[in-house]
Tab-separated table of C-alpha atoms and ligand atoms in Angstrom:
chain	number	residue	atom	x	y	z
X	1	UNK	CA	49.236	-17.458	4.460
X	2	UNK	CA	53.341	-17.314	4.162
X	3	UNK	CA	54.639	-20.056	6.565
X	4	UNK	CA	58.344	-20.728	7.315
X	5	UNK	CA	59.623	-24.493	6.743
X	6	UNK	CA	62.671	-25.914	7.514
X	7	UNK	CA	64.049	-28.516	5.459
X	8	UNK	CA	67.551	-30.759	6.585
X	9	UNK	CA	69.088	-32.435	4.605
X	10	UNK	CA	69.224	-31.915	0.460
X	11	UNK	CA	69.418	-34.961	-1.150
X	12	UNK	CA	66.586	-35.287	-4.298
X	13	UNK	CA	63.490	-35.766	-2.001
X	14	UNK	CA	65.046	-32.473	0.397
X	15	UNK	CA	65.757	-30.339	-2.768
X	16	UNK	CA	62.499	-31.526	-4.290
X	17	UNK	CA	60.329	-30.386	-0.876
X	18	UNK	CA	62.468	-26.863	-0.506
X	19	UNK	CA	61.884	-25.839	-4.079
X	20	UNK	CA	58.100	-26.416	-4.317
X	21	UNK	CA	57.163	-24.872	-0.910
X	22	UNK	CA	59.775	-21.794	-2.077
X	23	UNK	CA	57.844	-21.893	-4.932
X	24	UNK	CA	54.738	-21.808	-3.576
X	25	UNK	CA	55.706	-18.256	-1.737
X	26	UNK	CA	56.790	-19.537	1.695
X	27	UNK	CA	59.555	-19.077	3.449
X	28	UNK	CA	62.133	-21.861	3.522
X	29	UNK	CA	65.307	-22.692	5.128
X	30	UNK	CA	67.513	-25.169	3.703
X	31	UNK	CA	70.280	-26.928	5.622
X	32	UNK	CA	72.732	-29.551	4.501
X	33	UNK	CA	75.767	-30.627	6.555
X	34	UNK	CA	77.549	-30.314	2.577
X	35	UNK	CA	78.495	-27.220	0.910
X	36	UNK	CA	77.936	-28.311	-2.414
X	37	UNK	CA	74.209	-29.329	-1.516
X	38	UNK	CA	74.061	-26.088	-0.099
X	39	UNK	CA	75.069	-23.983	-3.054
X	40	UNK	CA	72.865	-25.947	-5.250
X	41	UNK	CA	69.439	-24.698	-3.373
X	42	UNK	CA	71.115	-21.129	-2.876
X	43	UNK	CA	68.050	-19.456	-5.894
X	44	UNK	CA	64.872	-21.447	-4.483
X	45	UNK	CA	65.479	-21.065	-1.177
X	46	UNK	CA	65.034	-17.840	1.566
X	47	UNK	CA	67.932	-18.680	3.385
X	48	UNK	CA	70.433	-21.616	3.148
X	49	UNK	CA	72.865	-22.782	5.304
X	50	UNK	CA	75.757	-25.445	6.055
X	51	UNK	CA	74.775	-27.560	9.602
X	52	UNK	CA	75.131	-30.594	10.794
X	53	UNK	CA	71.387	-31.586	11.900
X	54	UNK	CA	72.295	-33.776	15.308
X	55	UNK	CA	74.303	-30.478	16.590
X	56	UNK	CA	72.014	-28.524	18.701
X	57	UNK	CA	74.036	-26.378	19.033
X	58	UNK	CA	74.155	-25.289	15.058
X	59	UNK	CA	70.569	-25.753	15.064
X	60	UNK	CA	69.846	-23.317	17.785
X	61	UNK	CA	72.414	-20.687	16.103
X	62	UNK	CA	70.303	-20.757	13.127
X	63	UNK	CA	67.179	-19.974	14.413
X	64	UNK	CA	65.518	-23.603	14.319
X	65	UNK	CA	63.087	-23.031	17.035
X	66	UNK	CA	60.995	-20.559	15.279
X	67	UNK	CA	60.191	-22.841	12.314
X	68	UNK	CA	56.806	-23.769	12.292
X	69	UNK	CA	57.697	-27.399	10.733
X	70	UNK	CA	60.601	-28.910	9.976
X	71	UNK	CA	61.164	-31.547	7.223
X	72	UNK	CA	64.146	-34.329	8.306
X	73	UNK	CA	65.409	-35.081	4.947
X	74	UNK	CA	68.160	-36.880	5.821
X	75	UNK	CA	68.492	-39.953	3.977
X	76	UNK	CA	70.736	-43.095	4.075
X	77	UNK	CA	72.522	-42.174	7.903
X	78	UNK	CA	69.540	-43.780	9.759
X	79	UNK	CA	71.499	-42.658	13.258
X	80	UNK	CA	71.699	-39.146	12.251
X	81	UNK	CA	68.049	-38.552	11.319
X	82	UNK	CA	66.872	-40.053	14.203
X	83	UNK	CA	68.864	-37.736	16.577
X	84	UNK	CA	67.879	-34.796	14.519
X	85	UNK	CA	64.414	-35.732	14.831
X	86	UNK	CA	64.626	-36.567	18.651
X	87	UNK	CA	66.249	-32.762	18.696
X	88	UNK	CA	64.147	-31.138	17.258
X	89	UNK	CA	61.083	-32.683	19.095
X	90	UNK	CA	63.423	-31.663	22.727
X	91	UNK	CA	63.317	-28.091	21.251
X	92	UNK	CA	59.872	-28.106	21.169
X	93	UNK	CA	58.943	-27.926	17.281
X	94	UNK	CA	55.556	-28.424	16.786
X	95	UNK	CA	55.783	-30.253	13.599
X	96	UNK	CA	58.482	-32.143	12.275
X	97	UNK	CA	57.999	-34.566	8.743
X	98	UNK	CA	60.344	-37.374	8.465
X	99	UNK	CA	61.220	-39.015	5.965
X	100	UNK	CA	61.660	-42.830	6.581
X	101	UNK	CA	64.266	-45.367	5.245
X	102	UNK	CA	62.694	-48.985	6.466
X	103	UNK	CA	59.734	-50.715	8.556
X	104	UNK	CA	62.788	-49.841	11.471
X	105	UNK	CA	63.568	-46.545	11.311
X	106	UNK	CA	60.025	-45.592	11.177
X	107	UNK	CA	59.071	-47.220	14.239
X	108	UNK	CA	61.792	-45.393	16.156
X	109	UNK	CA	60.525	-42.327	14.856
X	110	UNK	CA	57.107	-42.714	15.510
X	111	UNK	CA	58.597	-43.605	18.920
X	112	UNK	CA	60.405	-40.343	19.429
X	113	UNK	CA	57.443	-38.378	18.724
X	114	UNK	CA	58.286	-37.440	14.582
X	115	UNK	CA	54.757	-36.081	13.246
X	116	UNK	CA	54.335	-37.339	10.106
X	117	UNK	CA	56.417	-40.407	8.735
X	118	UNK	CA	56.813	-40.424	4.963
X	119	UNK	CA	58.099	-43.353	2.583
X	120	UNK	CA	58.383	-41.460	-0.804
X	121	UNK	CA	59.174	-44.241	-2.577
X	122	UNK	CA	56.022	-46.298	-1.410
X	123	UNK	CA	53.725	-43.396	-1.070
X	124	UNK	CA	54.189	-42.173	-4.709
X	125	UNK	CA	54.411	-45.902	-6.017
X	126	UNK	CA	50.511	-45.888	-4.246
X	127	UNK	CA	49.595	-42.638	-5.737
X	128	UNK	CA	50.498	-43.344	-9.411
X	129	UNK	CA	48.417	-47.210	-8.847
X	130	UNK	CA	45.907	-44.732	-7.568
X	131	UNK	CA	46.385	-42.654	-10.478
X	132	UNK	CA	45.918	-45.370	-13.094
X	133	UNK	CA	43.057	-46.622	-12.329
X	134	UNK	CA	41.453	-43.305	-11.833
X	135	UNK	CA	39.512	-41.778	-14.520
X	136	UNK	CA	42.128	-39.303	-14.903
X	137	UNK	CA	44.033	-42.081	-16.908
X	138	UNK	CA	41.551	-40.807	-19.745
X	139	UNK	CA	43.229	-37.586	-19.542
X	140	UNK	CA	47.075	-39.021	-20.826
W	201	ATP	P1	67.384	-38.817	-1.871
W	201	ATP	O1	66.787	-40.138	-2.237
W	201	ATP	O2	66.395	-37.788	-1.450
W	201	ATP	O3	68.407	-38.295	-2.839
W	201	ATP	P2	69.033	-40.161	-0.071
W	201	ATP	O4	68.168	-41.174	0.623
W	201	ATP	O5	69.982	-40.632	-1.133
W	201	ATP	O6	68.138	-39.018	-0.562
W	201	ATP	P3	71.215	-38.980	1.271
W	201	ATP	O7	71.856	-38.461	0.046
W	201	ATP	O8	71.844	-40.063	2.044
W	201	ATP	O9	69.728	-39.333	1.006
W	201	ATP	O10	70.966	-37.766	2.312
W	201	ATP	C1	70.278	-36.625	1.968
W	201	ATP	C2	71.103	-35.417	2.369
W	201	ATP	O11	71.229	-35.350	3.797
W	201	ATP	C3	72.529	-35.387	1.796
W	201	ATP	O12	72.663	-34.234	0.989
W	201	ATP	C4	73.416	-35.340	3.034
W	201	ATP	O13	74.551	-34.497	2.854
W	201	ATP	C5	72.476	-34.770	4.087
W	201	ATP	N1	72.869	-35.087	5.455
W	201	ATP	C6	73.343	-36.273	5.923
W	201	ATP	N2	73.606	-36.188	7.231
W	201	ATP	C7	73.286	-34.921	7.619
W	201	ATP	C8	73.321	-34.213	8.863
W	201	ATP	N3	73.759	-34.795	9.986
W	201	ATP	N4	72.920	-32.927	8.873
W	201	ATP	C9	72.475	-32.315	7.745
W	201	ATP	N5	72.417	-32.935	6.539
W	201	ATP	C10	72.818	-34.210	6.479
């Protein structure tokens, strides 16, 4: 079933998330507070648009409340993806990914109510261990 994601911010991880689920036939909003991050996800995306994540105001105006998740893919400004997430969670969205910079940051977001904490980095160094030793290493 089609579902509609939000994704802020557009950095590799953002762009990464916002292409697949595009490509996997749902409906995806992208939002970066810069232009040129904008244009790039303008052909795998449903809608894009230029925001700055901590402004409720922006967020409202583009419809953020009827997202059924929303992915915080804001990276390096620690301050500014916490107060998007804290938004977002005051507006009442059900489920809202984060995507965590340090031990700190995630245990203010897990603090302020974020849904699911993510570490790419760490999580995908895991998988690929996971990976290795599978049987599946046959298959390379
Ligand atoms: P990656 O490893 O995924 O490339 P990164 O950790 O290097 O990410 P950044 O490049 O710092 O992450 O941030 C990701 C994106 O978030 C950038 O494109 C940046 O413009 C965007 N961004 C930063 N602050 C905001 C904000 N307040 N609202 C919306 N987007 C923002």
């Amino acid at each position: 079933m089609k579902k509609q994601f939000a994704v802020i911010g557009l950095g590799r991880f953002g762009i990464s998330v916002s292409t697949e689920l595009y490509k996997l036939g749902h409906d995806v909003l992208a939002i970066d507070i810069n232009e040129s991050k904008v244009n790039e996800i303008v052909n795998d995306s449903t809608h894009s648009a230029v925001g700055d994540g901590t402004d409720e105001k922006t967020m409202r105006s583009l419809g953020i409340t009827n997202f059924d998740h929303v992915i915080v893919a804001i990276g390096d400004d620690i301050q500014a993806s916490t107060l998007c997430t804290l938004l977002l969670k005051e507006m009442g969205i059900d489920s809202v990914w984060v995507k965590a910079q340090n031990y700190y940051h995630h245990k203010v977001l897990d603090k302020i109510g974020a849904d699911k904490i993510i570490h790419p980095e760490h999580d995908m160094g895991n998988r690929i261990a996971q990976h290795l030793v599978s049987e599946k290493v046959i298959d390379y």
